[in-house]
mmCIF file of C-alpha atoms in Angstrom:
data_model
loop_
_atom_site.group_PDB
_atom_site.id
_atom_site.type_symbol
_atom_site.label_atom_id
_atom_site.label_comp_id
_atom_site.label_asym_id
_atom_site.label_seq_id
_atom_site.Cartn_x
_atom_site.Cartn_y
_atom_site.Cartn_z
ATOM 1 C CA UNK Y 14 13.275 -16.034 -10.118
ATOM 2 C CA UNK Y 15 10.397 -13.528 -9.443
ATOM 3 C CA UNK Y 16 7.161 -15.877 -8.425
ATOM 4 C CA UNK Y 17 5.101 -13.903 -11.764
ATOM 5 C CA UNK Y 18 6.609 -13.353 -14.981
ATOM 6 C CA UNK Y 19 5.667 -11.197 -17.741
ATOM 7 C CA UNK Y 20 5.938 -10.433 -21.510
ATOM 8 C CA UNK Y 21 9.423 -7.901 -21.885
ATOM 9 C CA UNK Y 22 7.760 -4.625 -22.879
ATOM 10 C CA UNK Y 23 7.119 -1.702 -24.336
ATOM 11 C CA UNK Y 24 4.547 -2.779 -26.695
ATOM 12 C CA UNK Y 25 4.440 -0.020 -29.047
ATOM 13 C CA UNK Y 26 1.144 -0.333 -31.564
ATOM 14 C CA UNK Y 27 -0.950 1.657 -33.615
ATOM 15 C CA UNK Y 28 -4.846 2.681 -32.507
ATOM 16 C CA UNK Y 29 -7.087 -0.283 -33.609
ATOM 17 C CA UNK Y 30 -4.436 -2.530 -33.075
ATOM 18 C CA UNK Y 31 -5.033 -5.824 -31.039
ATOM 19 C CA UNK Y 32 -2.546 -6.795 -28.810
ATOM 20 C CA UNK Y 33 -1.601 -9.521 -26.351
ATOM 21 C CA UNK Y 34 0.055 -9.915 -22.746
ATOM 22 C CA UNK Y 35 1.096 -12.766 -21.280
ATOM 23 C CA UNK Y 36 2.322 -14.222 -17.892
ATOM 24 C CA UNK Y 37 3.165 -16.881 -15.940
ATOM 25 C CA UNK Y 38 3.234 -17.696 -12.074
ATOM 26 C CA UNK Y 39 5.097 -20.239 -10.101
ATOM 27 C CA UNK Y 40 3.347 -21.185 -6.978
ATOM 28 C CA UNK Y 41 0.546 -23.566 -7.723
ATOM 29 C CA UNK Y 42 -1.334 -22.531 -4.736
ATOM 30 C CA UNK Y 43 -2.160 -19.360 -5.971
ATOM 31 C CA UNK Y 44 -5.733 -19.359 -6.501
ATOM 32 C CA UNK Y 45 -6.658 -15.277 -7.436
ATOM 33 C CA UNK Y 46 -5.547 -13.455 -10.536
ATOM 34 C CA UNK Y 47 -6.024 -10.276 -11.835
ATOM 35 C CA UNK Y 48 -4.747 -7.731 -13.850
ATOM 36 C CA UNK Y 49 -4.071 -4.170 -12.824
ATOM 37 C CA UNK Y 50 -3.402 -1.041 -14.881
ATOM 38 C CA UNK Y 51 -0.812 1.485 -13.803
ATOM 39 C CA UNK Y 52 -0.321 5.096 -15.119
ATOM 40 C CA UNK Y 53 2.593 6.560 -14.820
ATOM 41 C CA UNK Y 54 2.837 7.652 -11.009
ATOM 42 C CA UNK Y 55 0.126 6.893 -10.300
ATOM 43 C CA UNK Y 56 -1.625 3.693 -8.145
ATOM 44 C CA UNK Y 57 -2.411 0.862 -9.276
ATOM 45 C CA UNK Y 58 -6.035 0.614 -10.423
ATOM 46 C CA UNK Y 59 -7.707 -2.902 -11.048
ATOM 47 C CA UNK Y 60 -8.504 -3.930 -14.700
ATOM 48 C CA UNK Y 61 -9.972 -7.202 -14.146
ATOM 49 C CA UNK Y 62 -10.190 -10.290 -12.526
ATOM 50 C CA UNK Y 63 -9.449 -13.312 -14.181
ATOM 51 C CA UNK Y 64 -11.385 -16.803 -13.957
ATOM 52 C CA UNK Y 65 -10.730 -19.619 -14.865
ATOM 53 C CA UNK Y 66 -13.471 -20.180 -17.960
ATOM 54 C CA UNK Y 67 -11.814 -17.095 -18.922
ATOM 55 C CA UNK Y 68 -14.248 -13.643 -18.881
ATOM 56 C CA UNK Y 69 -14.436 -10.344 -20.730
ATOM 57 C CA UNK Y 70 -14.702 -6.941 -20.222
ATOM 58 C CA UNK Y 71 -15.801 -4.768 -22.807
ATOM 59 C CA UNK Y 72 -12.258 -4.826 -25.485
ATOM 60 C CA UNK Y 73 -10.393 -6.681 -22.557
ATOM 61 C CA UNK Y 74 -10.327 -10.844 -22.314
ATOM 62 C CA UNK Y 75 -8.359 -12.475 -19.629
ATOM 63 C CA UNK Y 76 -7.411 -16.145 -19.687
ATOM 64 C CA UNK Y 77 -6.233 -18.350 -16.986
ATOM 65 C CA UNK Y 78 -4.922 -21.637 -17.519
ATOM 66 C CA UNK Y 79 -4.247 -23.095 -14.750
ATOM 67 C CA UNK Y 80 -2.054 -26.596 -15.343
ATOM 68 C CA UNK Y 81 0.252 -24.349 -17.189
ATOM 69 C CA UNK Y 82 -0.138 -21.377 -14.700
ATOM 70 C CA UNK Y 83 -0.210 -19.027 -17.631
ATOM 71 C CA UNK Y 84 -2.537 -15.969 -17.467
ATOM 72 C CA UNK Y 85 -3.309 -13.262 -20.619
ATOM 73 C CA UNK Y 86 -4.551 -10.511 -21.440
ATOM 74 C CA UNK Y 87 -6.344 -9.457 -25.015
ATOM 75 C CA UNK Y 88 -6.908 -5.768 -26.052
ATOM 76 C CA UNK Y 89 -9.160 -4.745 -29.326
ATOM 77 C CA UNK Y 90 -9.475 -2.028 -31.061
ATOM 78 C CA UNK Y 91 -6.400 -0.033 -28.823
ATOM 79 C CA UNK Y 92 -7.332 2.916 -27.661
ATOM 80 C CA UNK Y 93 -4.837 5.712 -27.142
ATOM 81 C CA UNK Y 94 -6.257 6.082 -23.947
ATOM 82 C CA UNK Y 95 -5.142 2.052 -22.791
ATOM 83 C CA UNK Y 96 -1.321 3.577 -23.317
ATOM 84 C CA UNK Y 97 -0.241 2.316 -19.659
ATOM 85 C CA UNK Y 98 1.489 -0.458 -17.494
ATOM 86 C CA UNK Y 99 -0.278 -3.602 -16.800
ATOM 87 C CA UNK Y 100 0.534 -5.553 -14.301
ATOM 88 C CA UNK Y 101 -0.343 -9.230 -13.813
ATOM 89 C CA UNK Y 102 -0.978 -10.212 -10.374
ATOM 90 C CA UNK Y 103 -1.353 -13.329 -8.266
ATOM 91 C CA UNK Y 104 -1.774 -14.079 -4.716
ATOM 92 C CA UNK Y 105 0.288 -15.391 -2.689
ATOM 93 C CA UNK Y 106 -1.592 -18.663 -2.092
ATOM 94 C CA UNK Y 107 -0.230 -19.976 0.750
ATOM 95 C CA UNK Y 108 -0.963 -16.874 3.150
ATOM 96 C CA UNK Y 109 -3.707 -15.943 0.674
ATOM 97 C CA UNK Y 110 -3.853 -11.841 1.739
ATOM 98 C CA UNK Y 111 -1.040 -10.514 -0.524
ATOM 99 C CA UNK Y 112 -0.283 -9.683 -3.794
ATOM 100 C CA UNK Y 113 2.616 -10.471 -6.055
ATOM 101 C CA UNK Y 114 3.111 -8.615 -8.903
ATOM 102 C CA UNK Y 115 4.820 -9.145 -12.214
ATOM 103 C CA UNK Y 116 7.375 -6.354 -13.495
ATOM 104 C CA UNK Y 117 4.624 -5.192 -15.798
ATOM 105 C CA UNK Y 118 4.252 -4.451 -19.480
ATOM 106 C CA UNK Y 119 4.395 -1.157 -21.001
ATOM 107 C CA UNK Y 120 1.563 -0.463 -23.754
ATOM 108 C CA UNK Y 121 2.129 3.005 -26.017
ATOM 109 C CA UNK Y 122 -0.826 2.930 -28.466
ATOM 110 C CA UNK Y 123 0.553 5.566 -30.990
ATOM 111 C CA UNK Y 124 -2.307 7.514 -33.669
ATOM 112 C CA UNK K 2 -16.978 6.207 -2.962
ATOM 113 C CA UNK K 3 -14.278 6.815 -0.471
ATOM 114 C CA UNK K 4 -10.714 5.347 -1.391
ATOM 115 C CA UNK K 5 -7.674 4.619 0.370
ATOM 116 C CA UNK K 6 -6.045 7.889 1.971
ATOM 117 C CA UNK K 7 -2.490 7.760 2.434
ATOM 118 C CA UNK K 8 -0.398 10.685 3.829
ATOM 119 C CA UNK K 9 1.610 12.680 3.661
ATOM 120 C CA UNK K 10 1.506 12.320 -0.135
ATOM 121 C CA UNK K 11 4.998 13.827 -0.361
ATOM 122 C CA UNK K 12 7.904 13.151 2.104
ATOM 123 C CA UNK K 13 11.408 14.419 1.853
ATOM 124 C CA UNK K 14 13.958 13.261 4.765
ATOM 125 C CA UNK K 15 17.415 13.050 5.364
ATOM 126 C CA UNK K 16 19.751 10.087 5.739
ATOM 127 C CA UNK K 17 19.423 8.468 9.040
ATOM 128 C CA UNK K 18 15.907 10.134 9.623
ATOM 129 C CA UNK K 19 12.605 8.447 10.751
ATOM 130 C CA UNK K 20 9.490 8.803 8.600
ATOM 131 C CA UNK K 21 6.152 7.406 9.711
ATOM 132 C CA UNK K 22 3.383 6.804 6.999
ATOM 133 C CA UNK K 23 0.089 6.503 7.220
ATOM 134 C CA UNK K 24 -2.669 4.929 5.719
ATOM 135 C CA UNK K 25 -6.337 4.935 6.130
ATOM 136 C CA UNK K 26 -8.161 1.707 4.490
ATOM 137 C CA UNK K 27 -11.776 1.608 2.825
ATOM 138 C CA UNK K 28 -14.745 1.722 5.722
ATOM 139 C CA UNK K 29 -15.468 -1.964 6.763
ATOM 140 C CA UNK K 30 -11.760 -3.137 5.197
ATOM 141 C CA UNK K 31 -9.817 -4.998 7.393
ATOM 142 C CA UNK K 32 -7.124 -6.090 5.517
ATOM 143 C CA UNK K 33 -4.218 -3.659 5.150
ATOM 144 C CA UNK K 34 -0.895 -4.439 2.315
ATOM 145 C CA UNK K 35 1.940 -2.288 2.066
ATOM 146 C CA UNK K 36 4.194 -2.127 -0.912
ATOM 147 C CA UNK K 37 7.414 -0.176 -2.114
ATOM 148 C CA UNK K 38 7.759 0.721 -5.827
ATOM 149 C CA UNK K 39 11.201 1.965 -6.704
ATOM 150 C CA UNK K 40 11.842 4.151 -9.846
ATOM 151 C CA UNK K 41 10.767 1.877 -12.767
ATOM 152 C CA UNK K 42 10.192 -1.177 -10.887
ATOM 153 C CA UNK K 43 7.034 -3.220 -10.028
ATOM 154 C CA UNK K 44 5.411 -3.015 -6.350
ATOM 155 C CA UNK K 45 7.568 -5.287 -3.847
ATOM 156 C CA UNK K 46 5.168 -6.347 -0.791
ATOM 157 C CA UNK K 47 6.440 -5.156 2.177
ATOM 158 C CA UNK K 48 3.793 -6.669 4.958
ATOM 159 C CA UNK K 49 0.502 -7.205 5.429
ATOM 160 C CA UNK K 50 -2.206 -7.454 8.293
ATOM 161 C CA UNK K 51 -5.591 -9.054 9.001
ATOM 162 C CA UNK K 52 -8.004 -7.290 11.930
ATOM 163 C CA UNK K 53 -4.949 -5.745 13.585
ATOM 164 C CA UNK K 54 -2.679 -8.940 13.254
ATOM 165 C CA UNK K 55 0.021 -9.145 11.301
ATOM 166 C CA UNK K 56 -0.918 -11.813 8.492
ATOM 167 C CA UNK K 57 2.210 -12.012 6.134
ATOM 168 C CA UNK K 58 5.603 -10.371 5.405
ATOM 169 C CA UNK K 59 7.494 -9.695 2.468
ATOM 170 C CA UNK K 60 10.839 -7.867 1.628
ATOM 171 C CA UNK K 61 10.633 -5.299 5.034
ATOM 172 C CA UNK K 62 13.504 -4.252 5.704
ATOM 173 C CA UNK K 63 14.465 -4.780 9.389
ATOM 174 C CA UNK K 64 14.469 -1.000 9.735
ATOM 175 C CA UNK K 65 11.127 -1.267 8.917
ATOM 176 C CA UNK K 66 8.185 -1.963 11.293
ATOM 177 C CA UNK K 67 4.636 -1.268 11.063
ATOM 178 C CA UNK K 68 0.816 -2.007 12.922
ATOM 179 C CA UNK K 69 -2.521 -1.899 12.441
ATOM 180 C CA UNK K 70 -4.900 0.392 15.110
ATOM 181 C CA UNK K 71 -8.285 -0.589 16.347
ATOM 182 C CA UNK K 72 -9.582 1.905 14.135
ATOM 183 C CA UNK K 73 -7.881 -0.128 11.266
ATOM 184 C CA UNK K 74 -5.462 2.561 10.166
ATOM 185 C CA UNK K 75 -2.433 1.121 9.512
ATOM 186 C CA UNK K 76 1.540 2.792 9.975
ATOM 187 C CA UNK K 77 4.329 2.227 8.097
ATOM 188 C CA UNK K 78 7.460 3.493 10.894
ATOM 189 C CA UNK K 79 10.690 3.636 8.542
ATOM 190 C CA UNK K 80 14.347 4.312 10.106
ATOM 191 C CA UNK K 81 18.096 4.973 9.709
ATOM 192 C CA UNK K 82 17.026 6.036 6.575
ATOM 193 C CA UNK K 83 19.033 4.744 3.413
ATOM 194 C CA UNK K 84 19.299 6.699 0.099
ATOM 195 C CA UNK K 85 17.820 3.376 -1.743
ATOM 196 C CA UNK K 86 14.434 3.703 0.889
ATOM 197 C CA UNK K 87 13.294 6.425 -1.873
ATOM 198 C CA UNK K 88 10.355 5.247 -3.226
ATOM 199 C CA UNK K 89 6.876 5.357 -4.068
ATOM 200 C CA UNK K 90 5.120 3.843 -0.742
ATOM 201 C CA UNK K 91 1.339 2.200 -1.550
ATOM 202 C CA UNK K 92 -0.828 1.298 0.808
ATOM 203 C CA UNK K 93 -3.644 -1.214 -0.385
ATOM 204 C CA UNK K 94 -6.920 -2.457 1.455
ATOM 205 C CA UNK K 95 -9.144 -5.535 0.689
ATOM 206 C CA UNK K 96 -12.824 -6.226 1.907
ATOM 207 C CA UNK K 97 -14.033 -7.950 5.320
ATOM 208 C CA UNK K 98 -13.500 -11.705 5.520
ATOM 209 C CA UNK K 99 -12.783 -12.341 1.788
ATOM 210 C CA UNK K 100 -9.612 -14.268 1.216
ATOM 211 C CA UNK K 101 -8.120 -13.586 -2.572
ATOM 212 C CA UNK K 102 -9.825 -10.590 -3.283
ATOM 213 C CA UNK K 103 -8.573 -7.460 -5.395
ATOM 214 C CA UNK K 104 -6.871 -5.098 -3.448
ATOM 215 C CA UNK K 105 -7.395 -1.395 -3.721
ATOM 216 C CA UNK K 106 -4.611 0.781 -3.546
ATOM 217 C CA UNK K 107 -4.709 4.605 -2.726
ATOM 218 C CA UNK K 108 -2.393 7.565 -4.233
ATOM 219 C CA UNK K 109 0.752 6.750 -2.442
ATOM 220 C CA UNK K 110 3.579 8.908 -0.375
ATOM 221 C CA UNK K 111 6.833 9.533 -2.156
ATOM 222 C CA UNK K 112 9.362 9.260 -0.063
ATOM 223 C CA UNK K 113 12.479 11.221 -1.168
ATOM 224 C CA UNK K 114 15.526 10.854 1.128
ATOM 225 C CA UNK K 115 18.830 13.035 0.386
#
């Protein structure tokens, strides 16, 4: 079982649309989360941290809740522009320097 | 702002070769990840270090080994080549001291091996 779990993608929604990721993580000692955004062949870029009394970002809104070790991800008003991967990612809390990564979720926001 | 600079970008070897990677971290970065992203697969973390030391190891293959220099520049030193070591290589680099902080990746080498 992969240590973070994601939302089975692609995501396929109109422009305007709001749309919803979610994941879970397994090791309870994880104490960083973020998301990251990946274009196709390209790096990984960071999209956002995400805390704990949740935070926002422009369209973007990350949640964290902890005792269920659930993290999301909330995108208004798609932009054609947000068509991508994203990746939810979550340290590896007992070493604390690296990075797991979820399998990622493909968005397509269609016109 | 200057970014991670891995090279060579592009990499095409044969089975059984040796390929060396390289990757130059953020100025004052001391942290250095490597991961390996297959063909539509997430990044796997490969290993890590912390001021030169190795800090923590994922799924490297044995083939694998890699350091960090006192200049913080980090190699990734691949042999005995397998067709299934083509991949997109990242290297990422976090900020002095800061446990569980974002990591920032640069462009990648794709490693092609026929």
């Amino acid at each position: 079982r992969k240590e973070v779990e994601q939302d089975p993608g692609p995501f396929n929604v109109p422009e305007g649309a709001t749309v919803a990721f979610n994941c879970t993580y397994s090791n309870s000692a994880s104490q960083s989360f973020f998301w990251y955004r990946q274009d196709c062949r390209k790096e990984p870029k960071l999209l956002m941290s995400v805390y704990s009394s949740g935070n926002e970002d422009g369209r973007f809104t990350a949640q964290l809740n902890r005792a269920s070790q659930y993290i999301s991800l909330l995108i208004r008003d798609s932009k054609l522009s947000d068509s991508a991967t994203y990746l939810c990612v979550v340290n590896r809390g007992d070493s604390g320097y690296a990075l797991n990564f979820g399998k990622g979720t493909s968005l397509l926001v269609t016109p | 702002a200057a970014g991670v600079i891995q090279s060579p970008r592009h990499l095409i070897k044969e089975k059984r070769e040796t390929a060396t990677l390289k990757c130059y971290p953020i100025p004052r970065h001391d942290t250095v990840y490597w991961y390996q992203q297959g063909p539509g697969q997430d990044p796997q973390f490969l290993i890590s270090f912390y001021e030169k030391m190795q800090s923590d190891k994922g799924s490297i293959p044995d083939r694998f080994s890699a350091q960090q220099f006192s200049d913080y520049h980090s190699e990734l030193n691949m042999s005995s080549l397998e067709l299934g070591d083509s991949a997109l290589y990242f290297c990422a680099s976090s900020p002095v001291g800061q446990m569980n902080t974002e990591a920032f990746f640069g462009q990648g080498t794709r490693l092609t091996v026929v």
